[in-house]
Each structure stands twice: as C-alpha cells, then as structure tokens.
XYZ file of N, CA, C and O in Angstrom:
456
model
N -77.288 274.101 199.255
C -76.977 273.755 200.610
C -77.017 272.239 200.814
O -76.191 271.706 201.548
N -77.995 271.566 200.181
C -78.080 270.105 200.300
C -76.836 269.443 199.720
O -76.344 268.463 200.264
N -76.338 269.985 198.617
C -75.155 269.406 197.974
C -73.954 269.534 198.906
O -73.177 268.586 199.079
N -73.801 270.676 199.542
C -72.692 270.888 200.454
C -72.770 269.928 201.638
O -71.764 269.320 202.041
N -73.941 269.748 202.215
C -74.133 268.844 203.337
C -73.867 267.397 202.929
O -73.189 266.655 203.639
N -74.367 266.996 201.759
C -74.153 265.634 201.261
C -72.669 265.378 201.003
O -72.140 264.325 201.357
N -72.005 266.338 200.399
C -70.578 266.205 200.115
C -69.777 266.099 201.410
O -68.879 265.262 201.538
N -70.102 266.910 202.404
C -69.407 266.886 203.692
C -69.606 265.550 204.392
O -68.651 264.952 204.905
N -70.828 265.054 204.420
C -71.113 263.768 205.053
C -70.416 262.619 204.312
O -69.911 261.679 204.939
N -70.370 262.683 203.002
C -69.697 261.646 202.212
C -68.207 261.612 202.512
O -67.601 260.539 202.678
N -67.574 262.801 202.581
C -66.149 262.865 202.903
C -65.873 262.376 204.318
O -64.899 261.664 204.562
N -66.740 262.728 205.245
C -66.581 262.281 206.621
C -66.700 260.763 206.724
O -65.917 260.105 207.413
N -67.637 260.179 206.025
C -67.818 258.726 206.007
C -66.606 258.043 205.387
O -66.097 257.055 205.928
N -66.118 258.552 204.277
C -64.948 257.963 203.623
C -63.727 258.039 204.529
O -62.955 257.080 204.630
N -63.546 259.151 205.199
C -62.415 259.304 206.109
C -62.505 258.325 207.276
O -61.534 257.673 207.638
N -63.687 258.188 207.870
C -63.835 257.297 209.025
C -63.678 255.826 208.622
O -63.130 255.028 209.382
N -64.095 255.445 207.431
C -63.898 254.076 206.949
C -62.404 253.809 206.751
O -61.894 252.752 207.108
N -61.684 254.774 206.216
C -60.244 254.625 206.023
C -59.507 254.470 207.345
O -58.614 253.642 207.484
N -59.881 255.254 208.339
C -59.249 255.159 209.659
C -59.569 253.820 210.308
O -58.698 253.173 210.887
N -60.805 253.376 210.194
C -61.193 252.089 210.783
C -60.442 250.942 210.122
O -60.022 249.999 210.787
N -60.238 251.008 208.819
C -59.509 249.947 208.112
C -58.054 249.898 208.557
O -57.473 248.826 208.709
N -57.437 251.042 208.786
C -56.040 251.070 209.236
C -55.900 250.526 210.644
O -54.969 249.798 210.933
N -56.804 250.842 211.527
C -56.660 250.404 212.910
C -56.941 248.917 213.067
O -56.438 248.299 213.987
N -57.677 248.273 212.176
C -57.886 246.828 212.285
C -56.724 246.054 211.701
O -56.474 244.931 212.091
N -55.948 246.646 210.782
C -54.811 245.953 210.190
C -53.561 246.024 211.032
O -52.696 245.171 210.937
N -53.404 247.044 211.838
C -52.210 247.146 212.680
C -52.633 247.507 214.097
O -52.929 248.655 214.382
N -52.669 246.503 214.983
C -53.092 246.750 216.362
C -52.199 247.770 217.041
O -51.027 247.897 216.729
N -52.755 248.482 218.002
C -52.012 249.532 218.707
C -50.785 248.947 219.387
O -50.846 247.932 220.048
N -49.659 249.590 219.173
C -48.431 249.152 219.804
C -47.714 248.026 219.084
O -46.665 247.594 219.489
N -48.291 247.506 218.025
C -47.682 246.393 217.307
C -47.617 246.706 215.825
O -48.123 245.964 214.998
N -47.020 247.814 215.487
C -46.919 248.221 214.091
C -46.166 247.181 213.288
O -45.107 246.714 213.695
N -46.735 246.788 212.168
C -46.086 245.839 211.288
C -46.285 244.385 211.682
O -45.753 243.499 211.049
N -47.013 244.100 212.754
C -47.204 242.710 213.151
C -48.338 242.089 212.360
O -49.195 242.765 211.819
N -48.319 240.784 212.286
C -49.384 240.083 211.592
C -50.531 239.846 212.562
O -50.367 239.950 213.781
N -51.681 239.497 212.038
C -52.839 239.294 212.890
C -52.832 237.906 213.518
O -53.593 237.661 214.436
N -51.999 236.985 213.039
C -51.918 235.673 213.663
C -51.024 235.741 214.886
O -50.024 236.432 214.889
N -51.400 235.048 215.907
C -50.638 235.070 217.157
C -49.803 233.808 217.286
O -50.105 232.925 218.071
N -48.736 233.733 216.497
C -47.833 232.593 216.590
C -46.819 232.871 217.682
O -46.261 233.949 217.757
N -46.561 231.851 218.508
C -45.546 232.005 219.535
C -44.183 231.806 218.918
O -43.974 230.917 218.108
N -43.261 232.650 219.325
C -41.896 232.541 218.846
C -41.174 231.517 219.710
O -41.311 231.503 220.924
N -40.412 230.674 219.064
C -39.657 229.663 219.789
C -38.521 230.288 220.567
O -38.302 231.499 220.524
N -37.777 229.466 221.295
C -36.659 230.003 222.055
C -35.592 230.589 221.135
O -35.380 230.113 220.027
N -34.929 231.626 221.599
C -33.916 232.318 220.817
C -32.562 231.656 221.064
O -32.173 231.433 222.206
N -31.848 231.326 219.983
C -30.528 230.714 220.093
C -29.524 231.796 220.423
O -29.416 232.794 219.729
N -28.770 231.599 221.494
C -27.746 232.561 221.901
C -26.442 231.818 222.159
O -26.413 230.822 222.861
N -25.369 232.354 221.601
C -24.049 231.794 221.842
C -23.530 232.299 223.185
O -23.817 233.426 223.583
N -22.763 231.460 223.871
C -22.178 231.860 225.143
C -20.951 232.735 224.883
O -20.426 232.765 223.765
N -20.499 233.403 225.921
C -19.320 234.263 225.810
C -18.103 233.435 225.397
O -17.302 233.856 224.555
N -17.964 232.238 225.967
C -16.841 231.370 225.626
C -16.916 230.934 224.159
O -15.899 230.894 223.464
N -18.113 230.620 223.675
C -18.277 230.237 222.270
C -17.908 231.386 221.344
O -17.292 231.180 220.300
N -18.274 232.602 221.735
C -17.944 233.776 220.920
C -16.428 233.972 220.883
O -15.859 234.237 219.825
N -15.772 233.786 222.026
C -14.304 233.902 222.069
C -13.655 232.858 221.151
O -12.718 233.170 220.416
N -14.151 231.620 221.223
C -13.605 230.572 220.362
C -13.813 230.911 218.893
O -12.912 230.739 218.067
N -15.008 231.404 218.569
C -15.316 231.772 217.184
C -14.418 232.917 216.717
O -13.922 232.901 215.581
N -14.186 233.892 217.577
C -13.310 234.999 217.220
C -11.893 234.493 216.953
O -11.230 234.962 216.026
N -11.450 233.508 217.724
C -10.135 232.925 217.486
C -10.064 232.216 216.150
O -9.077 232.347 215.408
N -11.101 231.485 215.804
C -11.154 230.787 214.511
C -11.199 231.790 213.370
O -10.492 231.657 212.366
N -12.029 232.825 213.518
C -12.124 233.862 212.482
C -10.793 234.565 212.301
O -10.378 234.852 211.177
N -10.113 234.833 213.406
C -8.815 235.497 213.357
C -7.800 234.615 212.641
O -7.023 235.093 211.806
N -7.813 233.314 212.943
C -6.905 232.375 212.295
C -7.132 232.254 210.805
O -6.193 232.004 210.036
N -8.364 232.429 210.386
C -8.711 232.336 208.963
C -8.624 233.687 208.247
O -8.858 233.775 207.049
N -8.324 234.745 208.990
C -8.175 236.063 208.371
C -9.473 236.830 208.180
O -9.514 237.809 207.428
N -10.531 236.421 208.857
C -11.819 237.109 208.732
C -12.046 238.133 209.841
O -13.020 238.877 209.820
N -11.157 238.162 210.843
C -11.337 239.035 211.999
C -9.965 239.445 212.499
O -9.061 238.624 212.614
N -9.799 240.728 212.810
C -8.495 241.227 213.248
C -8.507 241.725 214.689
O -7.469 242.118 215.200
N -9.656 241.678 215.347
C -9.754 242.210 216.705
C -9.310 241.226 217.765
O -8.761 240.159 217.473
N -9.557 241.600 218.996
C -9.234 240.759 220.146
C -10.376 239.791 220.427
O -11.505 240.014 220.028
N -10.058 238.716 221.156
C -11.066 237.737 221.547
C -11.748 238.227 222.821
O -11.388 237.853 223.922
N -12.768 239.054 222.642
C -13.445 239.698 223.764
C -14.657 238.921 224.263
O -15.103 239.125 225.379
N -15.232 238.095 223.422
C -16.436 237.368 223.802
C -17.708 238.147 223.576
O -18.770 237.764 224.053
N -17.614 239.254 222.849
C -18.809 240.038 222.514
C -18.985 240.065 220.996
O -18.016 240.140 220.246
N -20.227 240.013 220.568
C -20.539 240.052 219.138
C -20.606 241.505 218.674
O -21.676 242.063 218.478
N -19.449 242.102 218.485
C -19.408 243.479 218.003
C -19.518 243.498 216.480
O -19.624 242.452 215.831
N -19.520 244.679 215.908
C -19.716 244.804 214.462
C -18.593 244.141 213.672
O -18.835 243.552 212.615
N -17.360 244.195 214.163
C -16.240 243.550 213.464
C -16.394 242.026 213.472
O -16.106 241.355 212.474
N -16.872 241.486 214.594
C -17.100 240.041 214.679
C -18.219 239.629 213.732
O -18.116 238.625 213.023
N -19.283 240.407 213.702
C -20.404 240.085 212.806
C -19.972 240.137 211.335
O -20.366 239.294 210.541
N -19.156 241.116 210.993
C -18.657 241.215 209.615
C -17.788 240.005 209.291
O -17.893 239.426 208.202
N -16.932 239.607 210.230
C -16.106 238.426 210.035
C -16.924 237.156 209.903
O -16.621 236.281 209.086
N -17.975 237.061 210.706
C -18.869 235.900 210.619
C -19.539 235.817 209.251
O -19.663 234.737 208.677
N -19.973 236.958 208.738
C -20.596 236.966 207.407
C -19.636 236.447 206.347
O -20.008 235.644 205.488
N -18.397 236.912 206.410
C -17.401 236.462 205.429
C -17.113 234.976 205.591
O -16.987 234.250 204.607
N -17.004 234.512 206.827
C -16.782 233.086 207.088
C -17.956 232.265 206.543
O -17.763 231.235 205.899
N -19.171 232.713 206.835
C -20.361 231.993 206.390
C -20.427 231.918 204.867
O -20.788 230.883 204.311
N -20.074 232.997 204.200
C -20.049 232.976 202.729
C -19.013 231.974 202.231
O -19.281 231.214 201.301
N -17.832 231.970 202.858
C -16.757 231.062 202.441
C -17.133 229.606 202.676
O -16.713 228.719 201.924
N -17.941 229.343 203.699
C -18.344 227.974 204.038
C -19.697 227.586 203.451
O -20.231 226.524 203.777
N -20.256 228.438 202.605
C -21.568 228.204 201.986
C -22.674 227.979 203.017
O -23.520 227.100 202.878
N -22.632 228.790 204.062
C -23.680 228.828 205.078
C -24.442 230.124 204.843
O -23.872 231.104 204.363
N -25.713 230.145 205.190
C -26.490 231.374 205.040
C -25.778 232.492 205.806
O -25.564 232.409 207.016
N -25.398 233.547 205.093
C -24.607 234.640 205.663
C -25.485 235.595 206.453
O -26.050 236.533 205.918
N -25.594 235.334 207.759
C -26.424 236.151 208.633
C -25.613 237.095 209.502
O -26.143 238.071 210.012
N -24.351 236.788 209.710
C -23.536 237.596 210.602
C -23.806 237.312 212.063
O -23.369 238.041 212.937
N -24.544 236.232 212.327
C -24.824 235.829 213.703
C -24.148 234.494 213.979
O -23.887 233.713 213.068
N -23.912 234.242 215.234
C -23.277 232.990 215.629
C -24.384 232.001 215.966
O -24.735 231.783 217.114
N -24.945 231.403 214.919
C -26.057 230.483 215.084
C -25.559 229.040 215.202
O -24.363 228.764 215.152
N -26.494 228.131 215.353
C -26.169 226.721 215.581
C -25.352 226.130 214.433
O -24.337 225.473 214.659
N -25.769 226.376 213.207
C -25.061 225.786 212.065
C -23.637 226.331 211.939
O -22.713 225.601 211.585
N -23.445 227.601 212.265
C -22.109 228.188 212.193
C -21.208 227.603 213.282
O -20.058 227.253 213.016
N -21.734 227.491 214.500
C -20.953 226.898 215.585
C -20.558 225.459 215.243
O -19.418 225.047 215.457
N -21.503 224.694 214.705
C -21.216 223.308 214.342
C -20.157 223.235 213.257
O -19.249 222.408 213.314
N -20.238 224.102 212.257
C -19.259 224.106 211.176
C -17.875 224.478 211.689
O -16.862 223.974 211.208
N -17.830 225.354 212.698
C -16.553 225.764 213.278
C -15.974 224.698 214.217
O -14.829 224.801 214.634
N -16.792 223.709 214.566
C -16.337 222.659 215.473
C -16.387 223.077 216.930
O -15.698 222.496 217.771
N -17.209 224.067 217.242
C -17.365 224.539 218.617
C -18.516 223.774 219.254
O -19.604 223.695 218.685
N -18.256 223.190 220.428
C -19.277 222.366 221.072
C -20.445 223.221 221.557
O -20.271 224.358 222.001
N -21.633 222.631 221.470
C -22.867 223.296 221.876
C -23.225 222.895 223.299
O -22.878 221.795 223.750
N -23.941 223.756 223.997
C -24.462 223.408 225.314
C -25.629 222.447 225.134
O -26.169 222.306 224.028
N -26.053 221.793 226.200
C -27.185 220.872 226.094
C -28.445 221.605 225.649
O -29.217 221.081 224.844
N -28.636 222.797 226.147
C -29.815 223.586 225.775
C -29.789 223.935 224.287
O -30.802 223.886 223.606
N -28.588 224.290 223.785
C -28.468 224.634 222.370
C -28.688 223.415 221.496
O -29.271 223.511 220.424
N -28.230 222.255 221.945
C -28.427 221.026 221.172
C -29.906 220.682 221.048
O -30.331 220.130 220.038
N -30.682 221.011 222.065
C -32.111 220.698 222.069
C -32.903 221.613 221.137
O -34.053 221.313 220.807
N -32.319 222.708 220.715
C -33.029 223.669 219.856
C -33.067 223.201 218.421
O -32.238 222.558 217.913
C-alpha cells in the first residue's frame, strides 16, 4: 500500500511540475510569444494610390495581369514576389518601403520617417 501511495504522489508531483513549466513559458492568450516585452514599431502600409501605381508597373513588366484595383490581393502579392526576385530585393510579396523606392513610387512623409 505504501508503494502505491508513493507512486501516485510521485506521478502527481511530476504532472504538476510539467504543467507549471508550460504555463510559465507561454502566458495565457499569447501562445508562441516571447517573455520579453519589446514594443513593435509602426507598421509600414502602402496607400491605395501606391498600390495602384505598383500594379501598373507590375503589369507593364509582365508580373501581374489583373486590374489596377488598389488592393493587395493574392495576384498582386505573387507579382510583387516575382518583381522583388528580379530586382534582387528580399522577396516578401508585400509593398514595403524598399520595393516602393525601387519602383520609383513616391513615399508619404510618414512613410519616409519610418
């Protein structure tokens, strides 16, 4: 009987230590986050007009076949990736600052400050 009680208590202790270790590594509601609280800087966003201009450039270069809608749809993102690869820019599929500058599209004052 003592062996059974000791074994049960040992398993219970091991289980509770495992649960406690998991809950300290990933805070509730923030799965996968790190324990350091670094603030994220401002997010770079292209304007609708910039997206339209980029779609026109991509279309002219043969990287995009859609209309100039001003929205970053999947076809635009795919075209951006191909353009970025051709221009030796990091191929992210996003219309970031370096891509806009390479395309010759003017940045807003806020974007220039980023």
